[in-house]
Amino acid sequence: DEKLQVEIRLCNLSYTAQLDPNAKKIKTVFNQSPLYKVRKLIQGYQNGENLLWGAKPALVEKTILDDISLVLKPGKMYLILGPPASGKTTLLKAISGRLSTENNAK
């Protein structure tokens, strides 16, 4: 009984998406500190944004995966590690063929 063995290859995969810079972020010690919030407020004023009055900044393009190449061999186990929001889920979606290209994602 011979099993079908599949090798998965990704070559030079890059993925960017248009994101709202004020969207809810994963809570970390860094971005929940009062100093971080003051820093973001000052940066907003320097960029001409009025964050206190609810003005929405324009969407920004974020590179989620940048020039990723990999080969996954059959019969092997792989571990994907990285900090929050580093593209782990996006990479798994690309491997499984479920990566969306909607909403101006490339």
Backbone as a chain_set.jsonl record, in Angstrom:
{"seq": "DEKLQVEIRLCNLSYTAQLDPNAKKIKTVFNQSPLYKVRKLIQGYQNGENLLWGAKPALVEKTILDDISLVLKPGKMYLILGPPASGKTTLLKAISGRLSTENNAK", "coords": {"N": [[0.84, -1.184, 0.0], [0.991, 1.898, -1.126], [1.652, 5.213, -0.122], [0.598, 8.479, -1.025], [2.907, 11.034, -1.447], [3.542, 14.356, -0.776], [5.32, 17.23, -1.619], [5.821, 20.478, -0.499], [6.364, 23.646, -1.847], [7.389, 26.995, -1.591], [8.229, 29.886, -3.257], [9.94, 32.851, -3.122], [7.825, 34.325, -1.867], [5.838, 37.067, -1.175], [3.777, 39.217, 0.758], [1.483, 41.75, 1.153], [-0.682, 44.053, 2.848], [-3.427, 46.36, 3.143], [-3.823, 48.252, 5.962], [-5.557, 49.503, 8.857], [-4.064, 51.853, 10.822], [-4.906, 52.36, 13.408], [-6.257, 50.187, 14.27], [-7.391, 47.609, 16.529], [-4.842, 46.213, 18.477], [-2.798, 43.392, 19.375], [-2.582, 42.927, 22.8], [0.224, 43.937, 24.538], [2.899, 44.234, 26.939], [4.413, 46.413, 26.211], [2.791, 47.981, 24.321], [0.631, 48.663, 25.905], [1.37, 50.372, 27.836], [1.32, 53.55, 29.573], [3.222, 55.392, 28.623], [3.659, 54.58, 25.985], [1.206, 55.208, 24.819], [1.186, 57.992, 25.071], [3.393, 58.555, 23.461], [2.424, 57.681, 20.928], [0.351, 59.517, 20.6], [1.766, 61.931, 20.416], [3.275, 61.389, 18.104], [1.174, 61.266, 16.284], [0.258, 63.938, 16.25], [2.545, 65.131, 15.196], [2.481, 64.087, 12.663], [0.343, 65.374, 11.632], [-2.157, 64.439, 12.312], [-5.259, 64.384, 14.023], [-5.795, 62.839, 16.673], [-7.301, 62.947, 18.983], [-9.848, 63.871, 18.377], [-11.076, 61.972, 16.872], [-10.444, 61.727, 14.164], [-9.858, 59.821, 11.302], [-6.95, 58.211, 10.324], [-5.328, 57.635, 7.135], [-5.348, 54.451, 5.414], [-2.601, 52.218, 5.793], [0.049, 50.591, 4.068], [1.18, 47.415, 4.852], [3.878, 45.223, 5.01], [3.604, 41.86, 5.287], [4.58, 39.267, 4.81], [7.788, 38.791, 3.529], [9.526, 38.056, 0.803], [9.678, 35.14, 1.123], [10.911, 31.882, 1.035], [10.57, 28.401, 0.935], [10.786, 24.848, 1.564], [8.84, 22.126, 2.193], [9.142, 18.957, 3.298], [7.763, 15.659, 2.846], [6.695, 13.618, 5.612], [8.114, 14.9, 7.566], [8.293, 17.025, 10.49], [7.442, 20.366, 11.305], [8.125, 23.478, 12.928], [6.8, 26.599, 13.636], [7.807, 29.588, 14.81], [7.488, 32.796, 16.375], [7.195, 36.307, 17.237], [4.169, 38.034, 18.413], [1.985, 39.011, 15.774], [3.769, 38.633, 13.647], [3.447, 37.294, 11.28], [2.974, 34.544, 11.257], [0.487, 33.102, 11.094], [-0.373, 34.004, 8.601], [1.6, 32.902, 6.968], [1.043, 30.142, 7.364], [-1.501, 30.057, 6.227], [-0.814, 30.641, 3.575], [0.713, 28.375, 2.933], [-1.277, 26.423, 3.087], [-2.881, 27.184, 1.025], [-4.923, 28.997, 1.406], [-4.756, 31.731, 1.52], [-5.932, 34.97, 1.47], [-6.697, 37.253, -1.191], [-8.234, 39.432, -1.172], [-9.587, 42.734, -0.47], [-7.557, 44.571, -1.28], [-5.169, 43.221, -0.764], [-1.962, 41.883, -1.527]], "CA": [[0.0, 0.0, 0.0], [1.86, 3.062, -1.266], [1.016, 6.485, 0.229], [0.937, 9.646, -1.836], [3.734, 11.968, -0.708], [3.492, 15.669, -1.397], [6.304, 18.209, -1.169], [5.291, 21.834, -0.662], [7.41, 24.651, -2.093], [7.041, 28.401, -1.778], [9.404, 30.592, -3.766], [9.886, 34.315, -3.156], [6.481, 34.768, -1.505], [5.685, 38.327, -0.446], [2.359, 39.497, 0.97], [1.228, 43.026, 1.803], [-2.109, 44.345, 3.017], [-3.787, 47.702, 3.592], [-4.292, 48.137, 7.336], [-5.879, 50.693, 9.629], [-3.038, 51.952, 11.861], [-5.527, 52.462, 14.722], [-7.012, 48.966, 14.577], [-6.991, 46.983, 17.793], [-3.627, 45.425, 18.396], [-2.616, 42.422, 20.429], [-2.083, 43.612, 23.986], [1.538, 43.568, 25.045], [3.348, 45.146, 27.987], [4.891, 47.623, 25.55], [1.78, 48.867, 23.744], [-0.394, 49.004, 26.879], [1.923, 51.295, 28.825], [0.931, 54.952, 29.358], [4.23, 56.083, 27.815], [3.415, 54.226, 24.587], [0.032, 55.963, 24.368], [1.625, 59.38, 24.923], [4.264, 58.578, 22.288], [1.575, 57.593, 19.732], [-0.369, 60.776, 20.493], [2.73, 62.924, 19.919], [3.55, 61.056, 16.704], [-0.003, 61.643, 15.507], [0.276, 65.384, 16.041], [3.662, 65.443, 14.303], [2.077, 63.684, 11.313], [-0.815, 66.158, 11.231], [-3.403, 63.736, 12.635], [-5.892, 64.812, 15.256], [-6.287, 61.585, 17.222], [-8.246, 63.175, 20.076], [-11.177, 64.179, 17.875], [-11.611, 60.852, 16.108], [-10.121, 61.753, 12.742], [-9.281, 58.546, 10.902], [-5.822, 58.304, 9.397], [-5.439, 56.815, 5.931], [-4.826, 53.091, 5.53], [-1.183, 52.09, 5.489], [0.409, 49.293, 3.514], [2.115, 46.709, 5.718], [4.43, 43.984, 4.479], [3.406, 40.803, 6.276], [5.604, 38.287, 4.445], [8.701, 39.444, 2.603], [10.462, 37.196, 0.087], [9.782, 33.862, 1.837], [11.082, 30.668, 0.238], [10.711, 27.233, 1.799], [10.443, 23.526, 1.039], [8.359, 21.236, 3.25], [9.291, 17.569, 2.844], [6.809, 14.73, 3.463], [7.197, 12.82, 6.709], [8.856, 15.747, 8.51], [7.496, 17.945, 11.302], [8.01, 21.703, 11.292], [7.67, 24.372, 13.982], [6.869, 28.012, 13.253], [7.864, 30.44, 15.993], [7.685, 34.216, 16.132], [6.442, 37.18, 18.14], [2.83, 38.374, 17.937], [1.83, 39.819, 14.555], [4.958, 38.522, 12.796], [3.099, 36.661, 10.017], [2.899, 33.074, 11.369], [-0.799, 32.631, 10.559], [-0.372, 34.306, 7.167], [2.44, 31.882, 6.343], [0.298, 28.881, 7.367], [-2.567, 30.187, 5.218], [-0.18, 30.534, 2.257], [1.073, 26.965, 2.747], [-2.491, 25.635, 2.881], [-3.61, 27.678, -0.148], [-6.106, 29.75, 1.864], [-4.383, 33.127, 1.72], [-6.87, 35.844, 0.766], [-6.187, 38.382, -1.969], [-9.295, 40.44, -1.155], [-9.32, 43.981, 0.262], [-6.291, 45.169, -1.725], [-3.987, 42.457, -0.342], [-1.174, 41.424, -2.69]], "C": [[0.883, 1.244, 0.0], [1.08, 4.343, -0.975], [1.501, 7.585, -0.711], [1.742, 10.625, -0.981], [3.809, 13.279, -1.483], [4.569, 16.563, -0.773], [5.741, 19.588, -1.471], [6.451, 22.801, -0.824], [6.769, 26.028, -2.227], [8.321, 29.102, -2.209], [9.128, 32.092, -3.827], [8.49, 34.865, -2.875], [6.555, 36.067, -0.714], [4.199, 38.615, -0.356], [2.233, 40.813, 1.714], [-0.274, 43.238, 1.886], [-2.284, 45.791, 3.468], [-4.406, 47.572, 4.98], [-4.607, 49.495, 7.926], [-4.86, 50.79, 10.762], [-3.617, 52.031, 13.274], [-6.341, 51.232, 15.089], [-6.505, 48.366, 15.879], [-5.791, 46.084, 17.574], [-3.625, 44.396, 19.517], [-2.006, 43.139, 21.623], [-0.735, 43.04, 24.401], [1.897, 44.555, 26.157], [3.762, 46.475, 27.364], [3.75, 48.525, 25.103], [0.631, 49.201, 24.692], [0.111, 50.005, 27.922], [1.46, 52.727, 28.526], [1.935, 55.715, 28.492], [4.047, 55.802, 26.327], [2.259, 55.067, 24.04], [0.371, 57.444, 24.173], [2.494, 59.516, 23.678], [3.442, 58.554, 20.993], [0.802, 58.892, 19.513], [0.541, 61.869, 19.925], [3.066, 62.653, 18.458], [2.392, 61.453, 15.81], [-0.052, 63.135, 15.229], [1.399, 65.797, 15.106], [3.319, 65.102, 12.856], [0.836, 64.43, 10.832], [-2.14, 65.476, 11.489], [-3.949, 64.281, 13.941], [-6.553, 63.596, 15.887], [-7.297, 61.782, 18.345], [-9.667, 63.359, 19.583], [-11.708, 63.121, 16.93], [-11.348, 60.89, 14.616], [-9.423, 60.45, 12.373], [-8.102, 58.761, 9.959], [-6.036, 57.372, 8.204], [-4.888, 55.415, 6.203], [-3.353, 53.086, 5.15], [-0.926, 50.692, 4.951], [1.46, 48.645, 4.405], [2.573, 45.436, 5.014], [4.343, 42.931, 5.565], [4.402, 39.674, 6.056], [6.482, 38.928, 3.378], [9.717, 38.445, 2.063], [10.749, 35.88, 0.831], [9.925, 32.726, 0.82], [11.252, 29.508, 1.206], [10.325, 25.968, 1.053], [10.052, 22.671, 2.23], [8.349, 19.813, 2.703], [8.256, 16.675, 3.531], [7.47, 13.919, 4.572], [7.983, 13.599, 7.745], [7.874, 16.593, 9.304], [8.221, 19.281, 11.336], [7.363, 22.541, 12.383], [7.849, 25.805, 13.5], [6.762, 28.838, 14.523], [8.037, 31.889, 15.582], [6.867, 35.033, 17.098], [5.046, 37.459, 17.589], [2.891, 39.263, 16.702], [3.062, 39.762, 13.65], [4.685, 37.783, 11.489], [2.991, 35.144, 10.062], [1.619, 32.532, 10.748], [-0.878, 32.884, 9.06], [0.464, 33.281, 6.418], [1.711, 30.543, 6.282], [-0.847, 28.911, 6.35], [-1.999, 30.068, 3.812], [0.173, 29.082, 1.953], [-0.154, 26.122, 2.419], [-3.307, 26.096, 1.673], [-4.841, 28.486, 0.199], [-5.815, 31.227, 2.11], [-5.257, 34.023, 0.849], [-6.144, 36.916, -0.034], [-7.256, 39.467, -2.068], [-8.814, 41.672, -0.397], [-7.936, 44.552, -0.024], [-5.051, 44.453, -1.211], [-3.288, 41.949, -1.592], [-0.272, 40.29, -2.265]], "O": [[1.459, 1.597, 1.03], [-0.013, 4.545, -1.504], [2.658, 7.608, -1.129], [1.296, 11.005, 0.102], [4.1, 13.302, -2.679], [4.701, 16.636, 0.449], [5.244, 19.837, -2.569], [7.402, 22.784, -0.042], [5.745, 26.195, -2.889], [9.372, 28.927, -1.592], [8.198, 32.539, -4.5], [8.027, 35.77, -3.569], [7.253, 36.151, 0.297], [3.443, 38.3, -1.275], [2.81, 40.978, 2.789], [-1.04, 42.678, 1.101], [-1.397, 46.369, 4.096], [-5.397, 46.863, 5.156], [-4.012, 50.507, 7.554], [-4.796, 49.885, 11.593], [-2.896, 51.794, 14.243], [-7.039, 51.228, 16.103], [-5.361, 48.577, 16.281], [-5.731, 45.306, 16.621], [-4.368, 44.522, 20.49], [-1.028, 43.872, 21.48], [-0.576, 41.834, 24.588], [1.258, 45.598, 26.292], [3.494, 47.539, 27.924], [3.724, 49.705, 25.454], [-0.265, 49.957, 24.315], [-0.648, 50.432, 28.793], [1.235, 53.079, 27.369], [1.545, 56.586, 27.715], [4.256, 56.689, 25.498], [2.335, 55.577, 22.922], [-0.1, 58.074, 23.226], [2.353, 60.478, 22.923], [3.725, 59.313, 20.066], [0.616, 59.321, 18.375], [0.129, 62.637, 19.056], [3.135, 63.585, 17.656], [2.604, 61.927, 14.694], [-0.364, 63.557, 14.115], [1.228, 66.715, 14.305], [3.808, 65.75, 11.93], [0.329, 64.153, 9.745], [-3.159, 65.892, 10.938], [-3.191, 64.6, 14.857], [-7.737, 63.347, 15.663], [-8.076, 60.873, 18.635], [-10.61, 63.034, 20.304], [-12.705, 63.356, 16.247], [-11.98, 60.145, 13.868], [-8.496, 60.025, 13.063], [-8.236, 59.413, 8.924], [-6.833, 56.436, 8.271], [-4.071, 55.219, 7.102], [-2.917, 53.855, 4.293], [-1.597, 49.732, 5.329], [2.501, 49.239, 4.683], [1.762, 44.672, 4.49], [4.932, 43.081, 6.635], [5.003, 39.18, 7.01], [5.978, 39.536, 2.434], [10.645, 38.039, 2.764], [11.899, 35.554, 1.125], [9.152, 32.63, -0.134], [11.992, 29.615, 2.184], [9.627, 26.015, 0.041], [10.833, 22.507, 3.168], [7.626, 19.51, 1.754], [7.91, 16.917, 4.688], [8.649, 13.575, 4.488], [8.473, 13.015, 8.712], [6.758, 16.851, 8.852], [9.449, 19.333, 11.388], [6.197, 22.34, 12.722], [8.917, 26.179, 13.016], [5.75, 28.794, 15.224], [8.66, 32.18, 14.561], [5.939, 34.515, 17.719], [4.765, 37.156, 16.43], [3.738, 40.15, 16.599], [3.367, 40.736, 12.962], [5.589, 37.65, 10.664], [2.922, 34.507, 9.01], [1.67, 31.594, 9.953], [-1.404, 32.049, 8.324], [0.072, 32.836, 5.339], [1.753, 29.871, 5.252], [-1.126, 27.909, 5.693], [-2.626, 29.463, 2.942], [-0.044, 28.611, 0.837], [-0.092, 25.221, 1.583], [-4.313, 25.473, 1.332], [-5.725, 28.645, -0.642], [-6.554, 31.894, 2.832], [-5.312, 33.851, -0.369], [-5.106, 37.425, 0.39], [-7.192, 40.325, -2.948], [-7.76, 41.65, 0.239], [-7.228, 44.967, 0.893], [-3.968, 45.037, -1.225], [-3.932, 41.625, -2.59], [0.476, 39.756, -3.085]]}, "num_chains": 1, "name": "protein.A"}
